[in-house]
Amino acid sequence: MPTVQHTVVDSPYDALTLVAVDGVLSRLHMTGQRHRPAEETFGEPDPRPFGEAIRQLDAYFAGELTEFELPLKLIGTPFQLRVWEQLTLIPYGETRTYGELAEALGSPGAARAVGLANGKNPVGIVVPCHRVIGSGGSLTGYGGGLDRKQRLLDFESGAAEPGALF
């Protein structure tokens, strides 16, 4: 049976719940997030596995880190894992469309499937699903809410001050 632990940290985007499986970050949940599992699945409260994740999140929110380098234990289908890997390749401050991600995966007709996998991303912010937009540049779907998605994009583009509470 895997060991599951969690901790809650503050951020400019409300509290974030970090969940580790066997000491490795596997989920990051925002307050009020769509697809947020029941609290009982978060395991015991214990901040010990999260020191590096917290350090990197703090540096990101301070505008000092643009790429996370954390071990992750992501649980999903093979297709979801491929989509989530593609998300990590979108540079800080840039966006891609669902269609562009589908094309990069070698499945140009799979934009809808990419969108569904994107919506199930278990480690938002670290695996930057907020950087994916609709084909016309519109903000579409985000588990943390479109307001948060816009705020994250504004932050990364320099339109908002690092660490600013919105």
Backbone as a chain_set.jsonl record, in Angstrom:
{"seq": "MPTVQHTVVDSPYDALTLVAVDGVLSRLHMTGQRHRPAEETFGEPDPRPFGEAIRQLDAYFAGELTEFELPLKLIGTPFQLRVWEQLTLIPYGETRTYGELAEALGSPGAARAVGLANGKNPVGIVVPCHRVIGSGGSLTGYGGGLDRKQRLLDFESGAAEPGALF", "coords": {"N": [[0.841, -1.183, 0.0], [0.667, 2.166, -0.95], [2.246, 5.043, 0.571], [0.576, 7.932, 1.429], [0.673, 11.399, 1.639], [0.054, 14.791, 2.673], [0.184, 18.39, 2.381], [-0.683, 21.789, 3.058], [-0.237, 24.841, 1.449], [0.228, 28.386, 1.289], [-0.506, 30.615, -1.411], [-0.355, 33.124, -4.028], [-2.652, 32.529, -5.331], [-4.674, 31.513, -3.762], [-5.004, 28.887, -1.266], [-2.924, 26.027, -1.724], [-3.066, 22.572, -2.072], [-0.788, 20.107, -1.625], [0.004, 16.854, -2.617], [1.615, 13.851, -1.912], [2.789, 10.715, -3.089], [4.287, 7.991, -1.789], [6.347, 9.715, -1.016], [6.786, 11.349, -3.229], [5.818, 14.093, -5.205], [2.547, 14.078, -6.384], [0.119, 15.247, -6.831], [-1.45, 18.459, -7.082], [-3.62, 20.615, -5.761], [-5.974, 23.208, -6.185], [-7.894, 25.569, -4.268], [-11.329, 25.064, -4.509], [-11.152, 23.782, -6.95], [-12.038, 22.172, -10.008], [-12.591, 18.707, -10.466], [-11.353, 18.034, -8.127], [-10.304, 15.707, -5.833], [-11.814, 13.838, -3.108], [-11.145, 14.906, 0.219], [-10.319, 12.851, 1.913], [-8.646, 11.299, 0.398], [-6.197, 12.476, 0.434], [-4.347, 11.643, 2.255], [-2.22, 11.464, 5.204], [-1.559, 14.483, 7.074], [1.525, 15.948, 6.535], [4.333, 17.754, 6.242], [6.914, 17.048, 5.45], [7.674, 15.622, 2.945], [7.635, 17.677, 1.066], [9.424, 19.811, 0.882], [11.235, 20.694, -1.227], [9.428, 21.103, -3.333], [7.828, 23.143, -2.27], [9.763, 25.142, -1.98], [10.413, 25.606, -4.696], [7.897, 26.392, -5.709], [7.505, 28.756, -4.226], [9.634, 30.278, -5.287], [8.814, 30.424, -7.944], [6.391, 31.92, -7.684], [7.517, 34.257, -6.798], [8.622, 35.203, -9.047], [11.09, 34.273, -9.773], [11.645, 31.782, -10.784], [11.267, 29.858, -13.66], [10.919, 27.383, -14.686], [9.984, 24.303, -13.497], [11.714, 21.813, -11.673], [11.16, 19.056, -10.603], [10.793, 15.829, -9.164], [8.099, 13.815, -10.205], [5.18, 11.906, -9.574], [3.027, 10.905, -11.568], [-0.237, 9.848, -12.2], [-2.062, 8.337, -14.599], [-3.693, 7.699, -17.785], [-1.903, 6.192, -20.58], [-2.096, 8.028, -22.759], [-2.866, 10.421, -21.449], [-0.562, 10.84, -19.892], [1.305, 11.342, -21.925], [0.27, 13.748, -22.948], [0.499, 15.405, -20.686], [3.259, 15.429, -20.434], [3.913, 16.869, -22.756], [2.875, 19.337, -22.01], [4.763, 20.256, -20.202], [6.701, 21.127, -21.873], [5.985, 23.546, -22.89], [7.105, 26.745, -23.047], [7.711, 29.045, -20.334], [5.609, 31.837, -20.01], [4.577, 31.595, -22.537], [2.036, 30.356, -24.803], [0.093, 27.571, -26.022], [-2.122, 26.086, -28.394], [-4.841, 23.724, -28.101], [-4.983, 22.258, -30.426], [-2.389, 22.605, -31.468], [-0.941, 21.202, -29.545], [-1.984, 18.63, -29.97], [-1.06, 18.186, -32.561], [1.731, 18.204, -32.042], [1.875, 15.852, -30.645], [1.558, 14.064, -32.625], [-0.978, 13.473, -33.414], [-3.001, 14.987, -35.07], [-5.81, 15.309, -35.23], [-6.787, 15.166, -32.687], [-7.504, 17.193, -30.879], [-9.679, 17.622, -29.109], [-9.49, 15.382, -27.401], [-6.998, 15.922, -26.317], [-7.66, 18.218, -24.913], [-9.383, 17.143, -22.969], [-7.606, 15.467, -21.566], [-5.82, 17.402, -20.689], [-7.448, 18.79, -18.924], [-7.561, 16.992, -16.85], [-5.143, 17.101, -15.636], [-3.098, 16.398, -12.951], [-1.323, 17.971, -11.49], [-1.412, 20.93, -11.429], [-0.064, 24.148, -12.338], [2.719, 23.387, -11.759], [2.91, 21.402, -13.769], [2.212, 22.905, -16.513], [-0.743, 23.434, -17.361], [-2.279, 25.659, -17.598], [-1.25, 27.14, -19.64], [-2.429, 26.493, -22.01], [-4.584, 27.282, -24.625], [-7.645, 28.154, -26.416], [-8.304, 27.662, -29.978], [-8.752, 30.148, -31.227], [-7.407, 31.852, -29.589], [-8.796, 32.146, -27.301], [-9.625, 31.881, -23.806], [-10.138, 28.79, -22.551], [-11.729, 26.357, -20.601], [-10.414, 25.491, -17.439], [-9.285, 23.814, -14.693], [-8.856, 25.161, -12.298], [-10.373, 27.369, -12.613], [-11.347, 29.995, -14.857], [-10.656, 32.613, -14.202], [-8.395, 32.33, -12.528], [-6.711, 31.116, -14.382], [-6.339, 33.193, -16.26], [-5.079, 35.047, -14.588], [-2.703, 33.664, -13.98], [-1.553, 33.507, -16.547], [-1.26, 36.251, -17.082], [0.542, 36.904, -15.058], [2.808, 35.375, -15.844], [3.361, 36.554, -18.285], [4.258, 38.994, -17.595], [2.47, 40.962, -17.137], [1.477, 41.229, -14.648], [2.606, 41.847, -11.34], [5.281, 39.985, -9.785], [4.449, 37.718, -7.217], [2.249, 39.191, -6.471], [-0.845, 39.583, -4.907], [-3.928, 38.815, -6.195]], "CA": [[0.0, 0.0, 0.0], [1.502, 3.37, -0.993], [2.113, 6.055, 1.613], [0.057, 9.178, 0.874], [0.793, 12.503, 2.588], [-0.277, 16.09, 2.075], [0.366, 19.627, 3.127], [-1.358, 22.94, 2.453], [0.631, 26.021, 1.426], [-0.382, 29.609, 0.76], [0.008, 31.129, -2.678], [-1.157, 34.259, -4.487], [-3.843, 31.981, -5.984], [-5.342, 30.792, -2.683], [-4.263, 27.76, -0.701], [-2.634, 24.894, -2.591], [-2.869, 21.318, -1.361], [0.188, 19.245, -2.28], [-0.164, 15.459, -2.22], [2.728, 12.988, -2.32], [2.645, 9.266, -2.997], [5.609, 7.442, -1.483], [7.31, 10.799, -0.895], [6.97, 12.063, -4.498], [4.666, 14.914, -5.538], [1.685, 13.457, -7.389], [-1.046, 16.091, -7.092], [-1.486, 19.816, -6.549], [-5.013, 21.032, -5.893], [-6.325, 24.569, -5.804], [-9.176, 25.726, -3.597], [-12.461, 25.13, -5.431], [-10.77, 23.227, -8.243], [-12.825, 21.11, -10.622], [-11.93, 17.395, -10.403], [-10.621, 17.898, -6.859], [-10.777, 14.507, -5.148], [-12.234, 13.953, -1.711], [-10.035, 15.166, 1.156], [-9.86, 11.582, 2.509], [-7.619, 10.696, -0.464], [-4.967, 13.257, 0.537], [-3.43, 11.018, 3.199], [-1.909, 12.136, 6.462], [-0.849, 15.756, 6.965], [2.947, 15.826, 6.844], [5.036, 18.627, 5.291], [8.281, 16.597, 5.16], [8.042, 15.303, 1.556], [7.332, 18.771, 0.161], [10.347, 20.937, 1.025], [11.72, 21.207, -2.514], [8.272, 21.597, -4.086], [7.459, 24.436, -1.686], [10.827, 26.088, -2.334], [10.272, 25.967, -6.104], [6.655, 27.163, -5.862], [7.774, 30.101, -3.707], [10.49, 30.964, -6.259], [7.956, 30.701, -9.104], [5.491, 33.028, -7.353], [8.334, 35.462, -6.63], [9.117, 35.576, -10.361], [12.493, 33.885, -9.855], [11.75, 30.433, -11.36], [10.403, 29.746, -14.833], [10.778, 25.973, -15.047], [10.067, 23.428, -12.327], [12.531, 20.61, -11.787], [10.731, 18.231, -9.479], [10.317, 14.492, -9.506], [6.648, 13.712, -10.114], [4.576, 10.581, -9.722], [1.74, 11.191, -12.181], [-1.034, 8.65, -12.43], [-3.028, 8.581, -15.666], [-3.608, 6.79, -18.928], [-0.728, 6.5, -21.395], [-2.332, 9.246, -23.531], [-2.79, 11.554, -20.525], [0.848, 11.043, -19.543], [1.953, 11.984, -23.08], [-0.194, 15.143, -22.989], [1.097, 16.127, -19.558], [4.671, 15.64, -20.778], [3.935, 17.978, -23.72], [2.623, 20.583, -21.282], [6.003, 20.703, -19.567], [7.571, 21.669, -22.916], [5.533, 24.883, -23.254], [7.938, 27.671, -22.273], [7.16, 30.067, -19.442], [5.186, 33.053, -20.678], [4.037, 31.293, -23.862], [0.852, 29.496, -24.828], [-0.137, 26.689, -27.166], [-3.526, 25.693, -28.515], [-5.077, 22.286, -28.0], [-4.617, 21.712, -31.73], [-0.922, 22.557, -31.566], [-0.49, 20.078, -28.713], [-2.357, 17.396, -30.673], [-0.096, 18.076, -33.663], [3.024, 17.828, -31.46], [1.764, 14.457, -30.221], [1.409, 13.233, -33.806], [-2.401, 13.161, -33.549], [-3.576, 16.301, -35.361], [-7.261, 15.369, -35.058], [-7.105, 14.814, -31.309], [-7.534, 18.383, -30.025], [-10.658, 17.428, -28.034], [-8.91, 14.426, -26.453], [-5.934, 16.66, -25.624], [-8.342, 19.085, -23.95], [-9.866, 16.327, -21.838], [-6.429, 15.061, -20.783], [-5.32, 18.631, -20.068], [-8.341, 19.077, -17.8], [-7.328, 16.025, -15.769], [-3.783, 17.279, -15.137], [-3.157, 16.355, -11.488], [-0.326, 18.834, -10.843], [-1.489, 22.247, -12.049], [1.017, 25.113, -12.153], [3.99, 22.695, -12.003], [2.686, 20.929, -15.132], [1.498, 24.155, -16.795], [-1.927, 23.327, -18.216], [-2.836, 27.008, -17.789], [-0.651, 27.714, -20.846], [-3.134, 25.991, -23.186], [-5.718, 28.144, -24.952], [-8.448, 27.752, -27.559], [-7.715, 27.937, -31.285], [-8.83, 31.57, -31.547], [-6.76, 32.614, -28.536], [-9.711, 32.292, -26.166], [-9.405, 31.057, -22.624], [-11.131, 27.723, -22.46], [-11.557, 25.409, -19.514], [-9.276, 25.383, -16.535], [-9.79, 23.239, -13.451], [-8.774, 26.152, -11.235], [-11.232, 28.495, -12.959], [-10.795, 30.861, -15.902], [-10.046, 33.786, -13.582], [-7.033, 31.951, -12.131], [-5.936, 30.879, -15.6], [-5.962, 34.509, -16.788], [-4.115, 35.635, -13.662], [-1.422, 32.982, -14.17], [-1.006, 33.94, -17.834], [-0.836, 37.638, -16.903], [1.742, 36.861, -14.222], [3.932, 34.871, -16.627], [3.664, 37.468, -19.394], [4.783, 40.225, -17.033], [1.391, 41.943, -16.975], [1.188, 41.325, -13.211], [3.815, 41.831, -10.527], [5.565, 38.732, -9.085], [3.99, 37.62, -5.841], [1.093, 40.049, -6.203], [-2.125, 38.934, -4.628], [-4.862, 39.361, -7.18]], "C": [[0.887, 1.246, 0.0], [1.232, 4.3, 0.187], [1.685, 7.357, 0.947], [0.083, 10.235, 1.966], [0.426, 13.8, 1.884], [0.128, 17.228, 2.992], [-0.362, 20.729, 2.369], [-0.431, 24.135, 2.573], [-0.151, 27.206, 0.861], [0.26, 29.951, -0.579], [-0.805, 32.359, -3.048], [-2.476, 33.826, -5.125], [-4.663, 31.14, -5.021], [-4.481, 29.619, -2.221], [-4.086, 26.66, -1.747], [-2.425, 23.671, -1.718], [-1.934, 20.454, -2.193], [0.012, 17.833, -1.725], [1.008, 14.66, -2.77], [2.328, 11.528, -2.163], [4.056, 8.709, -2.861], [6.689, 8.523, -1.54], [7.54, 11.618, -2.153], [5.686, 12.815, -4.836], [3.843, 14.248, -6.643], [0.458, 14.3, -7.715], [-0.832, 17.461, -6.464], [-2.897, 20.312, -6.821], [-5.194, 22.457, -5.409], [-7.664, 24.557, -5.078], [-10.272, 25.834, -4.656], [-12.199, 24.544, -6.801], [-11.747, 22.156, -8.712], [-11.975, 19.835, -10.595], [-11.088, 17.232, -9.133], [-11.164, 16.663, -6.145], [-11.175, 14.795, -3.7], [-11.0, 14.098, -0.814], [-9.472, 13.865, 1.761], [-8.748, 10.94, 1.677], [-6.269, 11.393, -0.342], [-3.948, 12.659, 1.5], [-3.217, 11.862, 4.441], [-1.25, 13.488, 6.219], [0.611, 15.58, 7.404], [3.72, 16.66, 5.828], [6.391, 18.088, 4.825], [8.572, 16.278, 3.693], [8.029, 16.502, 0.603], [8.315, 19.942, 0.184], [10.781, 21.528, -0.296], [10.57, 21.75, -3.355], [7.856, 22.974, -3.571], [8.489, 25.496, -2.045], [10.661, 26.551, -3.783], [8.984, 26.745, -6.361], [6.855, 28.603, -5.37], [8.611, 30.912, -4.703], [9.685, 31.309, -7.516], [7.075, 31.916, -8.825], [6.239, 34.339, -7.118], [8.892, 35.941, -7.97], [10.564, 35.181, -10.59], [12.706, 32.53, -10.522], [10.781, 30.337, -12.53], [10.192, 28.304, -15.271], [10.974, 25.118, -13.798], [10.927, 22.213, -12.65], [12.274, 19.763, -10.552], [10.438, 16.819, -9.959], [8.798, 14.455, -9.294], [6.229, 12.264, -10.256], [3.158, 10.821, -10.234], [1.029, 9.882, -12.511], [-2.112, 8.992, -13.445], [-2.883, 7.541, -16.753], [-2.332, 7.104, -19.714], [-0.908, 7.785, -22.218], [-2.244, 10.479, -22.631], [-1.34, 11.855, -20.174], [1.609, 11.717, -20.682], [1.549, 13.445, -23.176], [0.478, 15.94, -21.888], [2.583, 16.382, -19.805], [4.801, 16.8, -21.766], [3.727, 19.321, -23.023], [3.908, 21.134, -20.682], [6.968, 21.321, -20.578], [7.144, 23.064, -23.379], [6.333, 25.885, -22.411], [7.118, 28.653, -21.428], [6.796, 31.298, -20.254], [4.621, 32.841, -22.067], [2.788, 30.438, -23.719], [0.887, 28.619, -26.063], [-1.629, 26.411, -27.212], [-3.628, 24.182, -28.339], [-4.686, 21.605, -29.303], [-3.115, 21.602, -31.914], [-0.357, 21.416, -30.716], [-0.793, 18.752, -29.389], [-1.379, 17.142, -31.819], [1.262, 17.607, -33.137], [3.033, 16.369, -31.004], [1.634, 13.505, -31.41], [-0.025, 12.799, -34.043], [-3.17, 14.438, -33.855], [-5.087, 16.405, -35.188], [-7.706, 15.174, -33.621], [-7.187, 16.013, -30.365], [-8.507, 18.217, -28.862], [-10.121, 16.47, -26.964], [-7.783, 15.076, -25.654], [-6.559, 17.561, -24.563], [-8.837, 18.318, -22.737], [-8.711, 15.89, -20.953], [-5.849, 16.259, -20.034], [-6.14, 18.952, -18.82], [-8.168, 18.14, -16.625], [-5.912, 16.108, -15.202], [-3.808, 17.32, -13.608], [-2.223, 17.322, -10.777], [-0.302, 20.19, -11.56], [-0.345, 23.139, -11.589], [2.363, 24.453, -12.457], [3.989, 22.088, -13.407], [1.713, 21.957, -15.715], [0.325, 24.061, -17.786], [-2.588, 24.684, -18.441], [-2.299, 27.666, -19.056], [-1.338, 27.251, -22.136], [-4.413, 26.797, -23.382], [-6.476, 27.581, -26.146], [-7.823, 28.219, -28.867], [-7.757, 29.409, -31.672], [-8.177, 32.45, -30.503], [-7.626, 32.785, -27.297], [-9.267, 31.422, -24.991], [-10.521, 30.025, -22.594], [-10.75, 26.827, -21.312], [-10.271, 25.501, -18.722], [-9.832, 24.915, -15.204], [-9.785, 24.211, -12.288], [-9.647, 27.371, -11.484], [-10.555, 29.424, -13.959], [-10.141, 32.117, -15.33], [-8.607, 33.481, -13.168], [-6.152, 31.749, -13.357], [-5.451, 32.216, -16.169], [-4.914, 35.157, -15.896], [-2.742, 34.99, -13.801], [-0.768, 33.413, -15.482], [-0.506, 35.382, -17.753], [0.466, 37.7, -16.104], [2.95, 36.455, -15.063], [4.301, 35.808, -17.773], [4.232, 38.799, -18.902], [3.739, 41.302, -16.848], [0.995, 42.109, -15.509], [2.513, 41.196, -12.463], [4.027, 40.467, -9.875], [5.072, 38.795, -7.644], [2.781, 38.457, -5.515], [-0.149, 39.205, -5.923], [-3.157, 39.597, -5.505], [-6.231, 39.534, -6.588]], "O": [[1.764, 1.376, 0.853], [0.126, 4.335, 0.726], [2.339, 7.832, 0.019], [-0.412, 10.016, 3.071], [0.481, 13.895, 0.658], [0.375, 17.055, 4.186], [-0.621, 20.602, 1.173], [0.097, 24.419, 3.648], [-1.071, 27.038, 0.06], [1.416, 29.617, -0.838], [-1.846, 32.612, -2.441], [-3.323, 34.666, -5.427], [-5.282, 30.156, -5.427], [-3.379, 29.397, -2.723], [-4.983, 26.398, -2.549], [-1.689, 23.725, -0.734], [-2.248, 20.108, -3.332], [-0.114, 17.642, -0.515], [1.353, 14.775, -3.947], [1.62, 11.158, -1.227], [4.909, 8.933, -3.72], [7.791, 8.294, -2.038], [8.401, 12.499, -2.16], [4.595, 12.251, -4.766], [4.37, 13.898, -7.699], [-0.176, 14.1, -8.751], [-0.134, 17.606, -5.46], [-3.318, 20.416, -7.973], [-4.654, 22.863, -4.38], [-8.468, 23.643, -5.256], [-10.149, 26.617, -5.597], [-12.966, 24.795, -7.731], [-12.222, 21.341, -7.922], [-10.751, 19.911, -10.695], [-10.204, 16.376, -9.082], [-12.364, 16.583, -5.879], [-10.896, 15.865, -3.159], [-9.957, 13.493, -1.062], [-8.286, 13.792, 2.082], [-7.986, 10.123, 2.194], [-5.293, 10.952, -0.948], [-2.808, 13.118, 1.557], [-3.93, 12.834, 4.693], [-0.473, 13.64, 5.277], [0.884, 15.119, 8.513], [3.756, 16.301, 4.651], [6.963, 18.632, 3.881], [9.649, 16.638, 3.218], [8.383, 16.349, -0.566], [8.054, 20.969, -0.442], [10.707, 22.743, -0.479], [10.733, 22.768, -4.027], [7.563, 23.87, -4.363], [8.129, 26.625, -2.379], [10.756, 27.744, -4.069], [8.989, 27.678, -7.164], [6.422, 29.553, -6.023], [8.334, 32.088, -4.938], [9.867, 32.384, -8.087], [7.018, 32.84, -9.636], [5.652, 35.416, -7.229], [9.561, 36.973, -8.027], [11.206, 35.697, -11.505], [13.847, 32.163, -10.801], [9.61, 30.694, -12.404], [9.364, 28.038, -16.142], [12.004, 25.204, -13.129], [10.872, 21.664, -13.75], [13.053, 19.754, -9.598], [9.893, 16.633, -11.047], [8.287, 15.002, -8.317], [6.859, 11.491, -10.979], [2.212, 10.928, -9.454], [1.628, 8.941, -13.031], [-2.973, 9.833, -13.188], [-2.065, 6.626, -16.662], [-1.743, 8.169, -19.531], [0.042, 8.555, -22.357], [-1.62, 11.472, -23.003], [-0.937, 13.018, -20.162], [2.464, 12.569, -20.437], [2.39, 14.299, -23.456], [0.976, 17.039, -22.134], [3.106, 17.431, -19.428], [5.703, 17.627, -21.63], [4.333, 20.323, -23.403], [4.115, 22.347, -20.658], [7.942, 21.966, -20.19], [7.847, 23.698, -24.166], [6.24, 25.866, -21.183], [5.997, 29.025, -21.774], [7.579, 31.753, -21.088], [4.223, 33.805, -22.721], [2.517, 29.874, -22.659], [1.612, 28.888, -27.021], [-2.318, 26.49, -26.194], [-2.632, 23.462, -28.418], [-4.124, 20.51, -29.294], [-2.624, 20.612, -32.456], [0.593, 20.746, -31.121], [0.041, 17.847, -29.386], [-0.927, 16.015, -32.019], [1.876, 16.713, -33.719], [4.085, 15.729, -30.982], [1.604, 12.287, -31.233], [-0.268, 11.855, -34.795], [-3.913, 14.929, -33.005], [-5.597, 17.511, -35.013], [-8.902, 15.03, -33.366], [-6.962, 15.861, -29.164], [-8.201, 18.627, -27.742], [-10.278, 16.716, -25.769], [-7.628, 14.815, -24.461], [-6.049, 17.658, -23.447], [-8.722, 18.792, -21.607], [-8.815, 15.934, -19.727], [-5.437, 16.137, -18.88], [-5.591, 19.338, -17.788], [-8.585, 18.46, -15.512], [-5.524, 15.279, -14.38], [-4.466, 18.183, -13.027], [-2.325, 17.478, -9.56], [0.682, 20.551, -12.205], [0.265, 22.889, -10.549], [3.083, 24.923, -13.338], [4.958, 22.242, -14.151], [0.515, 21.892, -15.441], [0.411, 24.555, -18.911], [-3.374, 24.841, -19.375], [-2.857, 28.669, -19.501], [-0.882, 27.578, -23.231], [-5.21, 26.976, -22.461], [-6.014, 26.65, -26.805], [-6.928, 29.064, -28.871], [-6.868, 29.875, -32.387], [-8.363, 33.667, -30.516], [-7.245, 33.48, -26.355], [-8.629, 30.383, -25.161], [-11.703, 30.368, -22.61], [-9.569, 26.569, -21.082], [-9.179, 25.58, -19.284], [-10.739, 25.534, -14.647], [-10.615, 24.104, -11.386], [-9.67, 28.3, -10.677], [-9.34, 29.617, -13.915], [-9.181, 32.632, -15.904], [-7.703, 34.277, -13.423], [-4.991, 32.159, -13.373], [-4.278, 32.351, -16.521], [-3.96, 35.754, -16.395], [-1.725, 35.682, -13.747], [0.438, 33.658, -15.523], [0.552, 35.701, -18.295], [1.375, 38.459, -16.439], [3.994, 37.106, -15.009], [5.46, 35.841, -18.185], [4.641, 39.636, -19.707], [4.058, 42.423, -16.452], [0.257, 43.034, -15.168], [3.427, 40.509, -12.919], [3.057, 39.842, -9.449], [5.255, 39.794, -6.95], [2.32, 38.439, -4.373], [-0.441, 38.241, -6.631], [-3.244, 40.824, -5.547], [-7.149, 39.983, -7.275]]}, "num_chains": 1, "name": "protein.A"}
